[in-house]
Coordinates of C-alpha atoms and ligand atoms in Angstrom, one line a residue:
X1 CA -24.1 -32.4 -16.5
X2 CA -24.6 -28.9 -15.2
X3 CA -25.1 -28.3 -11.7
X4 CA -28.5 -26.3 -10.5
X5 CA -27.7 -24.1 -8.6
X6 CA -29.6 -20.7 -6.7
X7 CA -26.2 -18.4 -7.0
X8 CA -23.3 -18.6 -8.8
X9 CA -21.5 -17.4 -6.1
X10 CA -22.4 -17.0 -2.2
X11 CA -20.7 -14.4 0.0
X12 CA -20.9 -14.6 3.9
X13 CA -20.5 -11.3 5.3
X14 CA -21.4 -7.8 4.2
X15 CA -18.5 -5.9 5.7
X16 CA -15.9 -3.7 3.8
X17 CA -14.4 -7.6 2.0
X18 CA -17.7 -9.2 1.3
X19 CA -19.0 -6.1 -0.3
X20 CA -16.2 -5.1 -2.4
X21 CA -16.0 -9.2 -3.9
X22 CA -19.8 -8.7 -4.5
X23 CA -19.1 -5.7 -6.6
X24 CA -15.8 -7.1 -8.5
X25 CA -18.4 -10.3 -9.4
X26 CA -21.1 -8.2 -10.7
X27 CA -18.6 -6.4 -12.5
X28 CA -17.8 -9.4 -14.4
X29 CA -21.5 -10.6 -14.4
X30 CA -21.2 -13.2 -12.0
X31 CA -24.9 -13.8 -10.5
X32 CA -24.1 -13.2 -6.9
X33 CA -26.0 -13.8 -3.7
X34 CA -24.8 -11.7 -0.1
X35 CA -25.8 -13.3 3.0
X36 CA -25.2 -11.0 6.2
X37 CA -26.8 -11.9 9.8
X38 CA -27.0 -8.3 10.8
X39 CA -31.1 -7.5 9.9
X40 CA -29.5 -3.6 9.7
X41 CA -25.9 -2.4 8.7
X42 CA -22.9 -2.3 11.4
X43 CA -22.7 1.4 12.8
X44 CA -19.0 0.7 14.8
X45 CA -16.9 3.0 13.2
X46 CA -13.9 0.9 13.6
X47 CA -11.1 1.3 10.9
X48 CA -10.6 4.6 10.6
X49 CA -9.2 5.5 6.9
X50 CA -7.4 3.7 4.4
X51 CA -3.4 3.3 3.1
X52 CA -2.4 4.4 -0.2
X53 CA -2.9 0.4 -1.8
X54 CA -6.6 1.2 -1.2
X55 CA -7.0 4.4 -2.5
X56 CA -5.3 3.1 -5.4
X57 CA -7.9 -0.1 -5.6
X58 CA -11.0 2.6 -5.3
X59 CA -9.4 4.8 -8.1
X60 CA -8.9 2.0 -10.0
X61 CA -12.8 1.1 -10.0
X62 CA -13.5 5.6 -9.9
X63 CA -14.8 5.2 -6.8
X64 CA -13.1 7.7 -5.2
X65 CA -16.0 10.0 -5.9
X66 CA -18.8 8.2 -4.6
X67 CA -17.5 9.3 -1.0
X68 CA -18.7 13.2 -2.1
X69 CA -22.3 12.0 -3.2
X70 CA -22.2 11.0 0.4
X71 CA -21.6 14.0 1.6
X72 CA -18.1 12.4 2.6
X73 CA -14.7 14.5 2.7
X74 CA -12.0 12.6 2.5
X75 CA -8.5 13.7 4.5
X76 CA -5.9 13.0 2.5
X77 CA -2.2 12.5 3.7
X78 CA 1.0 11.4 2.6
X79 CA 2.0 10.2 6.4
X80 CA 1.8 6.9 8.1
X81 CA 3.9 5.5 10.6
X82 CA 5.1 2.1 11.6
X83 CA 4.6 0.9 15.4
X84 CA 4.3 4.8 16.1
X85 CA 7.6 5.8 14.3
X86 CA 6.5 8.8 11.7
X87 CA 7.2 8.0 8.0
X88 CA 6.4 9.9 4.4
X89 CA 4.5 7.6 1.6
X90 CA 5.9 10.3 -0.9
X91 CA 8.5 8.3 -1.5
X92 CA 6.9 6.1 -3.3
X93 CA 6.6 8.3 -6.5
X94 CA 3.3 8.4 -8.1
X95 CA 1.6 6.9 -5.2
X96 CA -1.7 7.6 -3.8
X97 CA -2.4 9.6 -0.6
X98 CA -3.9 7.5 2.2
X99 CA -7.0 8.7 4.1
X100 CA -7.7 9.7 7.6
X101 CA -10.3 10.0 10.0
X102 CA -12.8 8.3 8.0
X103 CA -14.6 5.9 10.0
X104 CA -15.5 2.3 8.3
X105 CA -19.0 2.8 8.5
X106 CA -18.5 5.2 5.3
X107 CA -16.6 3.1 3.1
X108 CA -18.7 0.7 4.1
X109 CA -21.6 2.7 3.3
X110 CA -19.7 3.9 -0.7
X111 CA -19.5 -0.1 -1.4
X112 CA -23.0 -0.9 -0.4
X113 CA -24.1 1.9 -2.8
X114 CA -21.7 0.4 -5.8
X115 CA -22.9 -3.1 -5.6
X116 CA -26.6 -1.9 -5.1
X117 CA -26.3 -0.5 -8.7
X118 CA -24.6 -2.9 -9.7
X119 CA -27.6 -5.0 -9.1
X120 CA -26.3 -7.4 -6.0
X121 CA -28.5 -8.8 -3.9
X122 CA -27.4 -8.6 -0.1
X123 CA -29.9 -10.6 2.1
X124 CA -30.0 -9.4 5.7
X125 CA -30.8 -11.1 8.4
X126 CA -29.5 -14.3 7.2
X127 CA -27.4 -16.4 9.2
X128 CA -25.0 -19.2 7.9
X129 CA -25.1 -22.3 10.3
X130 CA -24.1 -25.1 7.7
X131 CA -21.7 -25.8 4.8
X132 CA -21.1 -29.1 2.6
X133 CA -18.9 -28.9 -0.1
X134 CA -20.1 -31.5 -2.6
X135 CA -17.7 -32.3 -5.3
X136 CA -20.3 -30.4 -7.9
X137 CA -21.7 -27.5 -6.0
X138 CA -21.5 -25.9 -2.1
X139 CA -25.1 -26.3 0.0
X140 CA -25.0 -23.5 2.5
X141 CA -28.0 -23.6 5.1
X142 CA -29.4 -20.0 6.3
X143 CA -31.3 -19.0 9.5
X144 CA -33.2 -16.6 7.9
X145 CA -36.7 -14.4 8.9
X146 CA -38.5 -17.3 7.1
X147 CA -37.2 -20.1 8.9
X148 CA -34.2 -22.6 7.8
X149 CA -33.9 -22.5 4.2
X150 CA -31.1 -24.1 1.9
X151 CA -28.8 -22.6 -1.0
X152 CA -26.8 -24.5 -3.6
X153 CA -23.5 -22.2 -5.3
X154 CA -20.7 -23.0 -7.2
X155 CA -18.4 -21.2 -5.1
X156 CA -18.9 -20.0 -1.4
X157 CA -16.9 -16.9 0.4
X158 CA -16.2 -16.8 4.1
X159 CA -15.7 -12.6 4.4
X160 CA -17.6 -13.1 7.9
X161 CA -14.9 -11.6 10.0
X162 CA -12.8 -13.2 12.4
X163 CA -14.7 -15.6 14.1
X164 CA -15.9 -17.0 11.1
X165 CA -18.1 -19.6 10.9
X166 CA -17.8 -20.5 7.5
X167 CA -13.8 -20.9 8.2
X168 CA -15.1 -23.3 11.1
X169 CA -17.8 -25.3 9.2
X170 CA -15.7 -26.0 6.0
X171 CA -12.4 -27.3 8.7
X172 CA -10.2 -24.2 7.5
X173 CA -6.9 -24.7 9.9
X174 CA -6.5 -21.2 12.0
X175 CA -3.3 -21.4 13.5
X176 CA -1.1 -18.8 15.9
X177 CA -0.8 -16.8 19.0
X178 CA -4.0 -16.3 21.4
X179 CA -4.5 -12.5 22.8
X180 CA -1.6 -11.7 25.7
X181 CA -3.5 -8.6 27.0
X182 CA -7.0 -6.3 26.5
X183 CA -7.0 -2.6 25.0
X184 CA -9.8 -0.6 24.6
X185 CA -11.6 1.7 22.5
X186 CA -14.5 4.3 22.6
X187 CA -15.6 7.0 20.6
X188 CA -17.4 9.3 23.1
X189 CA -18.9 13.0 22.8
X190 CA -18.7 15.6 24.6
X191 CA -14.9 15.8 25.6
X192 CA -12.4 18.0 24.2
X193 CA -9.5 15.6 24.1
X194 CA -6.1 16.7 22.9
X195 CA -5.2 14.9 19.4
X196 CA -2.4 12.0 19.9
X197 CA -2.7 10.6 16.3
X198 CA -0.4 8.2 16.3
X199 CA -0.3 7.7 20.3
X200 CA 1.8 9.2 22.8
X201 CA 4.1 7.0 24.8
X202 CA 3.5 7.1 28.5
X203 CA 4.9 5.7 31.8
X204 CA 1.8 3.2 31.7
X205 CA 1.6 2.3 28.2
X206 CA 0.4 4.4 25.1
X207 CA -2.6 7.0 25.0
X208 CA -4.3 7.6 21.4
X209 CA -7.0 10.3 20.2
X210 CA -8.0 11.3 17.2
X211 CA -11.5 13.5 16.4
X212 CA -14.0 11.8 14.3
X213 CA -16.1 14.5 13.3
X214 CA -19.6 16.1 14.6
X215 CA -18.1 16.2 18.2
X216 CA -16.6 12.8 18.5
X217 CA -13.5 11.8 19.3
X218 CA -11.9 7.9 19.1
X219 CA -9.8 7.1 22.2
X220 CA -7.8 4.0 22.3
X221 CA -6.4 2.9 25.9
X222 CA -3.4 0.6 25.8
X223 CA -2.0 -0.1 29.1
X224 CA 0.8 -2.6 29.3
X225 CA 0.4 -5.4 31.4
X226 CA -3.6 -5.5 30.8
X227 CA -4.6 -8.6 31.0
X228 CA -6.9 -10.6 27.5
X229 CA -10.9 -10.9 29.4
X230 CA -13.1 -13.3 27.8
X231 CA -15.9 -10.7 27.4
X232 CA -19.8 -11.1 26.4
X233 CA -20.3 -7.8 26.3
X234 CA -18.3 -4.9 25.6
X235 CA -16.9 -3.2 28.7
X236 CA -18.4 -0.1 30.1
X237 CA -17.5 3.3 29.3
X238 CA -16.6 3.6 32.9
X239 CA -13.9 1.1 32.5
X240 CA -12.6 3.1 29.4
X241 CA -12.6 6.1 31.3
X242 CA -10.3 4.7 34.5
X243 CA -8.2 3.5 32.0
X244 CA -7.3 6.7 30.3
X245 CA -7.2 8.7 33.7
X246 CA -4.9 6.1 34.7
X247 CA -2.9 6.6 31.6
X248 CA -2.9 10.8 31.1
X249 CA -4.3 11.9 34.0
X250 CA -7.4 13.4 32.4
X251 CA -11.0 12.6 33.4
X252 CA -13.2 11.9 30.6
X253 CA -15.8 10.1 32.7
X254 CA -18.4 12.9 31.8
X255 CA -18.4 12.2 28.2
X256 CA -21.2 10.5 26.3
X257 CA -20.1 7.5 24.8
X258 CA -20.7 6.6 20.8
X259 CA -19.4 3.1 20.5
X260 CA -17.3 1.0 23.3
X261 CA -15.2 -2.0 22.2
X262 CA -12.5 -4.3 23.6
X263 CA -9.8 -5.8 21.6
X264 CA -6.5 -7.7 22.2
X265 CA -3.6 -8.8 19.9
X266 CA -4.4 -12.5 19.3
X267 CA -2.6 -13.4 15.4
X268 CA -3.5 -16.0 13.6
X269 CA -3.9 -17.0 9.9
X270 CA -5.3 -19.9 8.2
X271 CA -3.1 -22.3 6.4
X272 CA -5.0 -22.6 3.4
X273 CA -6.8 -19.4 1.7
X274 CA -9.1 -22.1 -0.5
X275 CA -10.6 -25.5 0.2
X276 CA -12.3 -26.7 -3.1
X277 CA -15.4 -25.1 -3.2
X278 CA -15.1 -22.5 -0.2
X279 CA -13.0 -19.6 0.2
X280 CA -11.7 -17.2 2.7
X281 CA -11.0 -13.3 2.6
X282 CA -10.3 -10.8 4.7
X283 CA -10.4 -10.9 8.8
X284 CA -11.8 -15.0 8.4
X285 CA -8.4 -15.6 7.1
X286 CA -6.4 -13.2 8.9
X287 CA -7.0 -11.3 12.4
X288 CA -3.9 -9.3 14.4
X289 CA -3.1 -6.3 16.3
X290 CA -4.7 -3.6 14.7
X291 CA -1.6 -1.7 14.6
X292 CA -1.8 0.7 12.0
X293 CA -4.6 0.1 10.9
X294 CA -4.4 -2.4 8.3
X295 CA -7.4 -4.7 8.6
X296 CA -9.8 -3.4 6.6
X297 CA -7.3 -2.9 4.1
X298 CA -6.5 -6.2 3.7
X299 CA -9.8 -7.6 3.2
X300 CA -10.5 -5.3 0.8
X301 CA -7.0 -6.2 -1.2
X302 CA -7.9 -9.7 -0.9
X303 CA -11.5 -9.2 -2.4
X304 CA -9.4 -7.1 -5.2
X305 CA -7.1 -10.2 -5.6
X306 CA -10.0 -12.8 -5.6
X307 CA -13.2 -11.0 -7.3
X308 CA -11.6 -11.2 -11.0
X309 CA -10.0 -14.7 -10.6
X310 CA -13.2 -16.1 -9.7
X311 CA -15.1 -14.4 -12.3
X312 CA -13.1 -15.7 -14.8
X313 CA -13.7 -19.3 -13.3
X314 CA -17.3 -19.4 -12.6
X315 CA -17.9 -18.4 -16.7
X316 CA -15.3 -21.2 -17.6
X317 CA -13.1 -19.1 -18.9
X318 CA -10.2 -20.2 -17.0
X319 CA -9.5 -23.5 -15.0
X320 CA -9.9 -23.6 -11.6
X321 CA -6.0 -23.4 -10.7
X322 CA -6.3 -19.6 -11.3
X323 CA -7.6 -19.5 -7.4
X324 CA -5.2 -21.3 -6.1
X325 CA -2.9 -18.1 -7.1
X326 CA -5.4 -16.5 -4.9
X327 CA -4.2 -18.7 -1.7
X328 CA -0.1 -18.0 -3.3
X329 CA -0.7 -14.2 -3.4
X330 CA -2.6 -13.5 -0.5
X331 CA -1.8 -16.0 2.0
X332 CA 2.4 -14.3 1.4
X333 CA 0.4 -11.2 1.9
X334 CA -1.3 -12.6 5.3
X335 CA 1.7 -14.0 6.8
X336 CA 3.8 -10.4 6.5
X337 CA 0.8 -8.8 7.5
X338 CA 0.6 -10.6 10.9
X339 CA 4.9 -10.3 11.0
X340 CA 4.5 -6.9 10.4
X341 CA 1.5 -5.9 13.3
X342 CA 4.0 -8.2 15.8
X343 CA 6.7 -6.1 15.3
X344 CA 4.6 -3.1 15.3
X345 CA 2.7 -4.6 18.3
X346 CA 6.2 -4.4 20.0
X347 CA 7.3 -1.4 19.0
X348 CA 4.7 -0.1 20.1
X349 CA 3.5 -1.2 23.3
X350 CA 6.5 -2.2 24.8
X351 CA 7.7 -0.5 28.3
X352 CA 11.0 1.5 28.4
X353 CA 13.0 -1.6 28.2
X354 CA 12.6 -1.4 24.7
X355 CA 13.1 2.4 24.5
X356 CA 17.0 1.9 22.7
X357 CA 15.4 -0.5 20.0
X358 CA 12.8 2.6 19.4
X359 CA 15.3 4.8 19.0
X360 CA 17.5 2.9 17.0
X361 CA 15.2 2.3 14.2
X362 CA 13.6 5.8 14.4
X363 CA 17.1 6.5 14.2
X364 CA 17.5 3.8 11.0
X365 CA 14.4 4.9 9.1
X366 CA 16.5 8.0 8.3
X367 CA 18.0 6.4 5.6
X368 CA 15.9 6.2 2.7
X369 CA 16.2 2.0 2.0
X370 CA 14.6 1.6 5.1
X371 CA 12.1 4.0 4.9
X372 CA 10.7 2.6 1.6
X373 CA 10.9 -1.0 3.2
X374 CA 8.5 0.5 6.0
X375 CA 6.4 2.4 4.3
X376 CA 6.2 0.2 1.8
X377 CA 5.3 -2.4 4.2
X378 CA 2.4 -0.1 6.0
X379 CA 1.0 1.4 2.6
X380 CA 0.7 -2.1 0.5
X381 CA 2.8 -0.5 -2.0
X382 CA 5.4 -3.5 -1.5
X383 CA 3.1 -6.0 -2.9
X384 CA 5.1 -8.0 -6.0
X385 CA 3.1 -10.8 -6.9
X386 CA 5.0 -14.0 -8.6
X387 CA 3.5 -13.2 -11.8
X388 CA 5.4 -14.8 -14.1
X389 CA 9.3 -14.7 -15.8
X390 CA 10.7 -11.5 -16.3
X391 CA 13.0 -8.5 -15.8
X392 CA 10.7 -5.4 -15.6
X393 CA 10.9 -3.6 -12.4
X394 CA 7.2 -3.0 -12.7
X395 CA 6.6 -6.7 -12.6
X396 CA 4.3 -8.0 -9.7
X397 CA 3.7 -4.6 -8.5
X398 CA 0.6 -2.2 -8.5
X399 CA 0.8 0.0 -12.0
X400 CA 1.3 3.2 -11.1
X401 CA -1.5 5.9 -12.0
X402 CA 0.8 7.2 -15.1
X403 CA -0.4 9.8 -17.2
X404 CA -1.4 9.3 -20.6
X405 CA -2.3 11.0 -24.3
X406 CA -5.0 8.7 -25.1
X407 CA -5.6 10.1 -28.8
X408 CA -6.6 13.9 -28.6
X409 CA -7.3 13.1 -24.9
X410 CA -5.6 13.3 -22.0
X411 CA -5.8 10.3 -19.4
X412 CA -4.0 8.2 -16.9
X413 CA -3.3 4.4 -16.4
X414 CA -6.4 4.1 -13.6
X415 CA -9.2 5.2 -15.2
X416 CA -8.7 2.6 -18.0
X417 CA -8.7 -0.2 -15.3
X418 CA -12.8 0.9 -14.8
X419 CA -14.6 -2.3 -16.0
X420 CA -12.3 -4.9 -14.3
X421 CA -10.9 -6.3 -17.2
X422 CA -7.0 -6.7 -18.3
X423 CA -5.6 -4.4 -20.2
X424 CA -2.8 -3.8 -22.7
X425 CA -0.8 -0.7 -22.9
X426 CA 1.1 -0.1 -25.9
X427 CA 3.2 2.8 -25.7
X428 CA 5.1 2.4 -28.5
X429 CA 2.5 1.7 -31.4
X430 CA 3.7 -1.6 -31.7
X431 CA 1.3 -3.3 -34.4
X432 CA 2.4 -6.8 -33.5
X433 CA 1.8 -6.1 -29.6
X434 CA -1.8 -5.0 -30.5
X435 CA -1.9 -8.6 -33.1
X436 CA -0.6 -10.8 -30.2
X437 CA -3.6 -9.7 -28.3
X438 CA -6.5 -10.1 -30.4
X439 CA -7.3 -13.4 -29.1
X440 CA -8.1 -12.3 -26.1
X441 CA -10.1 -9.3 -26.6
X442 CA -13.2 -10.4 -25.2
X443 CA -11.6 -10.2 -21.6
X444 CA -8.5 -8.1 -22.2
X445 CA -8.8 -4.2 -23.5
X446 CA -5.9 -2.7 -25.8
X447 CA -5.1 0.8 -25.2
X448 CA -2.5 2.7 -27.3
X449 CA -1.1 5.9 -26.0
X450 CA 1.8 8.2 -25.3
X451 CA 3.1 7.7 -21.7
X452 CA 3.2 12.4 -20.9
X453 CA 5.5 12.0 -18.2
X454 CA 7.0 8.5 -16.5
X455 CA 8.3 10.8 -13.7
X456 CA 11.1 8.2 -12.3
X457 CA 9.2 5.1 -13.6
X458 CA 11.5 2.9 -15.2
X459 CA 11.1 3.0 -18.4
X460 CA 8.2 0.9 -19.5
X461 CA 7.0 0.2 -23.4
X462 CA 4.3 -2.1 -23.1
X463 CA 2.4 -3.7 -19.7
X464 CA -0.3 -6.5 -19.3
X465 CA -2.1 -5.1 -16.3
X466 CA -4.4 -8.0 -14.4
X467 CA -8.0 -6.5 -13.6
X468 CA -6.2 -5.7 -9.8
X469 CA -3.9 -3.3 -11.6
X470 CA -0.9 -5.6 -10.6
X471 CA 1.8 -5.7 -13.8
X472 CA 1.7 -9.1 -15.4
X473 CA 4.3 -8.7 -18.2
X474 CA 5.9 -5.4 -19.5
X475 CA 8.6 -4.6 -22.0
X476 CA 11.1 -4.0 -22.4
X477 CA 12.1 -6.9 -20.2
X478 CA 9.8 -9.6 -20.7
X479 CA 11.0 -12.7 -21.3
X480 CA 8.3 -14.4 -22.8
X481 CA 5.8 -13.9 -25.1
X482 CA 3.0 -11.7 -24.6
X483 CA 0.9 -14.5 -25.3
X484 CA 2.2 -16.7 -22.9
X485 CA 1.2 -14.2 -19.8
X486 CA -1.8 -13.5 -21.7
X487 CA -2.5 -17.2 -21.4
X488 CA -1.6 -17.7 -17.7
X489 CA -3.8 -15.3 -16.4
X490 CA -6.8 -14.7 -19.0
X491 CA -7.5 -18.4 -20.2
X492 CA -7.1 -19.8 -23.2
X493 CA -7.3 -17.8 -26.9
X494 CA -11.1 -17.8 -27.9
X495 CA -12.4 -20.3 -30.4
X496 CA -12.5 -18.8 -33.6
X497 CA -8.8 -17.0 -33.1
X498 CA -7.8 -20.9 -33.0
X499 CA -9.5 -21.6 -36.3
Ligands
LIG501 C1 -10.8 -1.3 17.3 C2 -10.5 -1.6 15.9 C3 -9.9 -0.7 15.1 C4 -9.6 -1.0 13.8 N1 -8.9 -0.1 13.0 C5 -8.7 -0.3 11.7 C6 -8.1 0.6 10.9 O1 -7.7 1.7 11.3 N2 -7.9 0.3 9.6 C7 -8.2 -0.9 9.1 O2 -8.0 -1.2 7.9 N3 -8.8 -1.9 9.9 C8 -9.1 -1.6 11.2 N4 -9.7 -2.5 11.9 C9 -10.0 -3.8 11.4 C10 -11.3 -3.8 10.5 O3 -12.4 -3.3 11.2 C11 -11.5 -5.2 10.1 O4 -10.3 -5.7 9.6 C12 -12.6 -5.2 9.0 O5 -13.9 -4.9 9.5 C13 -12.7 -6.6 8.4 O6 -13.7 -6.6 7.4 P1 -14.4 -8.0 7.0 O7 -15.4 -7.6 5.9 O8 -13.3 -9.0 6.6 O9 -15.1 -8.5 8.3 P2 -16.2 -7.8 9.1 O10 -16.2 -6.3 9.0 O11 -16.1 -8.4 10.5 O12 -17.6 -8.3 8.5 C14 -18.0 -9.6 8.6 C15 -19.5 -9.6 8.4 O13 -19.9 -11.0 8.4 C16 -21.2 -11.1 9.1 N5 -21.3 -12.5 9.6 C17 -20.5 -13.1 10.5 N6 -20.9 -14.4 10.7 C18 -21.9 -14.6 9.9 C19 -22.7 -15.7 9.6 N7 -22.6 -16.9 10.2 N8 -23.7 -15.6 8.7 C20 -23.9 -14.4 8.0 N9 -23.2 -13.3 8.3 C21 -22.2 -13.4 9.2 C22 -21.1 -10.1 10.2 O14 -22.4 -9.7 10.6 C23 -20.3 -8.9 9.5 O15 -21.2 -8.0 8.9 C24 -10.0 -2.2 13.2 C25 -10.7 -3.1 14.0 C26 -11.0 -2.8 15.3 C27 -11.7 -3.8 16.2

């Protein structure tokens, strides 16, 4: 018998992960419900920008533009680093630019306005203080302006940031390394502060400044040896201020601060990703250093991973094993993610001891190998997801943004990825690819069209792209059926193509 239920699907949290899985459910018509406790929108301008990955999941949904109806200019770049050591994303051919300077509160701001028209109901003001999963259904009770009230879903998200309580009430395991020392953060006006993008090592630990915009600048104080505070408040700006003088010398005591905030490097990640019923994404599964700036992009990458899988389950079109390759894919993502901000961590706020290690792998990512591992590392563009058998070397990976004749029409690979649904590229009019993959056409678009110029892309005749532009099959090279992948990852053939 069917379940009642008030939302298909409930999402704690309406930061940058809790919005974007809102929007990837209403793309699929999922009937979604957003519970944040905030009565008004988070103004902490936090993560500042986004890595190529993201760009790439944005364009993929062409919402790249919705920054400029905000009257947002994005900063595009092709440099990152890793733990402070400079490298080049252009060696990732065809890859998006990452963005700069661009404080959270806007892309926070571009996803509110995508699931608003997409119809997504984000309740305010509504605090989550208890979860039972019941074999048929989650009941979720909410502190809301009204009073207590209860809610019944299928599925239930924690995206409610890293001291979730959603991870807590459903007995998520958070396992790993507590803080080991205190940093600091404040955008302030009214100081003219010399630019140290990606920090500037000094005798007391690392100084980093970057403007913000409108007279603002972000500082960030690291000094080594700072001990972790249990804090109920933020600190003072005066405390922000000692610390940088400290650090560089200069006095910035005068200026007017924006937003003050304390952090520290405490890691951890929880074991399991989904517990029947409840889910986790972004900073409730995972929190770290926030060494170059990854966060934010991780949530949203998770929500990317999770939004169509879950979709497809809550409208029964595939079982519910598809999420548990939402735990496989993102929880491998997780744990490299919090290897990756430890190393960085070291690299970078380490004290002259580890000055000859610095130098030896600035000296190492010369060589190109290991500046694609790094970069690929910091930009997401390593992701290979266990997809499936095959020889490809597109398999796993995000397709690249390939341009395409598309009839009279000239195209590329990411607009066709709009709607969130798979799609098949044939590139080599192949009649019996285009037969194979009629019985899916209710969830899987066929394209056919002349690939203009692969560039250094291996070369590729035919792809099954998931809706989070990851390769799932591709030719020449698979080594199974089109079907079969088909299968795995859309659900069964429909009815009548079984007839
Ligand atoms: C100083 C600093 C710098 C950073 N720099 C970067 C960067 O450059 N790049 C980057 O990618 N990331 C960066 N980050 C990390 C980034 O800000 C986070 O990773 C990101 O905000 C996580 O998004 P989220 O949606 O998972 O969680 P959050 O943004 O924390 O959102 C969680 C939401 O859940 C709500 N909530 C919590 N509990 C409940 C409850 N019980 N009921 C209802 N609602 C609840 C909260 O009100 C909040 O709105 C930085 C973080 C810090 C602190």
């Amino acid at each position: 018998m069917e379940t009642t239920v008030d939302a298909e699907v409930v999402i704690v949290g309406a930061g940058p992960t809790g919005l974007m899985l809102a929007g990837e459910l209403r793309l699929a018509g999922v009937d979604v419900v957003v519970l944040d406790r905030l009565a008004e929108a988070s103004t902490e301008s936090r993560g500042l920008g986004f890595t190529p990955r993201t760009m790439a999941v944005f364009a993929q949904r062409g919402l790249v533009d919705r920054f400029a109806a905000l009257d947002v200019a994005l900063r595009t770049t092709t440099r990152g680093h890793f733990g402070g050591l400079p490298l080049d994303f252009g060696v990732f051919a065809a890859a998006c630019p990452a963005v700069v300077n661009l404080p959270q509160v806007n892309t926070e701001a571009m996803l509110r306005g995508w699931v608003a028209d997409l119809g997504c109901e984000v309740r305010r003001g509504h605090e989550v203080v208890g979860v039972t999963d019941t074999a048929a259904a989650v009941e979720v009770q909410v502190d809301g302006p009204g009073g207590r009230l209860g809610l019944r879903a299928r599925y239930l998200v924690g995206c409610d940031g890293g001291r979730s309580t959603v991870r807590v009430l459903a007995g998520f395991d958070f396992p790993g390394t507590p803080a080991t020392l205190e940093l600091f953060l404040a955008d302030v006006r009214g100081c003219d502060i010399r630019p140290r993008f990606i920090g500037e090592w000094l005798p007391g630990g690392v100084a980093m400044a970057a403007p913000l915009g409108g007279g603002v600048d972000r500082v960030v104080v690291c000094e080594r040896g700072a001990p972790p505070r249990k804090r109920a408040e933020p600190p003072a700006f005066s405390e922000v201020a000692a610390g940088w003088h400290r650090l560089t010398g200069e006095d910035i005591s005068h200026g007017r601060p924006v937003w003050v905030s304390a952090f520290g490097d405490a890691t951890r990640l929880a074991t399991e990703y989904r517990r029947g019923r409840v889910l986790l994404a972004g900073d409730a599964a995972h929190v770290h250093l926030p060494a170059g700036g990854l966060g934010m992009n991780t949530g949203i990458q998770d929500a990317f991973n999770l939004g169509w899988k879950l979709a497809a389950v809550v409208r029964g079109r595939a079982p519910a094993t598809l999420l548990d390759t939402y735990h496989d894919e993102r929880h491998a993502v997780g744990k490299r993610l919090l290897d990756n901000t430890r190393a960085q961590g070291l690299l970078f706020l380490g004290g002259a001891e580890i000055q000859p290690l610095r130098d030896l792998i600035g000296e190492l990512t010369h060589h190109e190998v290991v500046h694609r591992h790094l970069a690929g590392m910091v930009s997401g563009l390593e992701i290979r997801y266990p997809v499936g058998p095959g020889a490809h070397p597109l398999l796993g990976l995000c397709v690249p943004d390939l341009p395409l004749e598309h009839g009279a029409a000239a195209t590329s690979v990411f607009p066709l990825l709009g709607a969130g649904r798979g799609l098949v590229l044939d590139l080599a009019e192949d009649e019996s690819l285009r037969r194979s993959v009629r019985p899916w056409t209710d969830r899987v678009d066929v394209v056919t069209a002349r690939l203009v110029d692969g560039g250094s892309i291996p070369k590729v005749d035919a792809a099954l792209v998931r809706p989070d532009g990851h390769v799932a099959w591709a030719a020449p090279g698979g080594q199974e059926e089109l079907s079969e992948a088909l299968g795995r990852w859309f659900g069964p053939r429909t009815a009548e193509s079984r007839e």
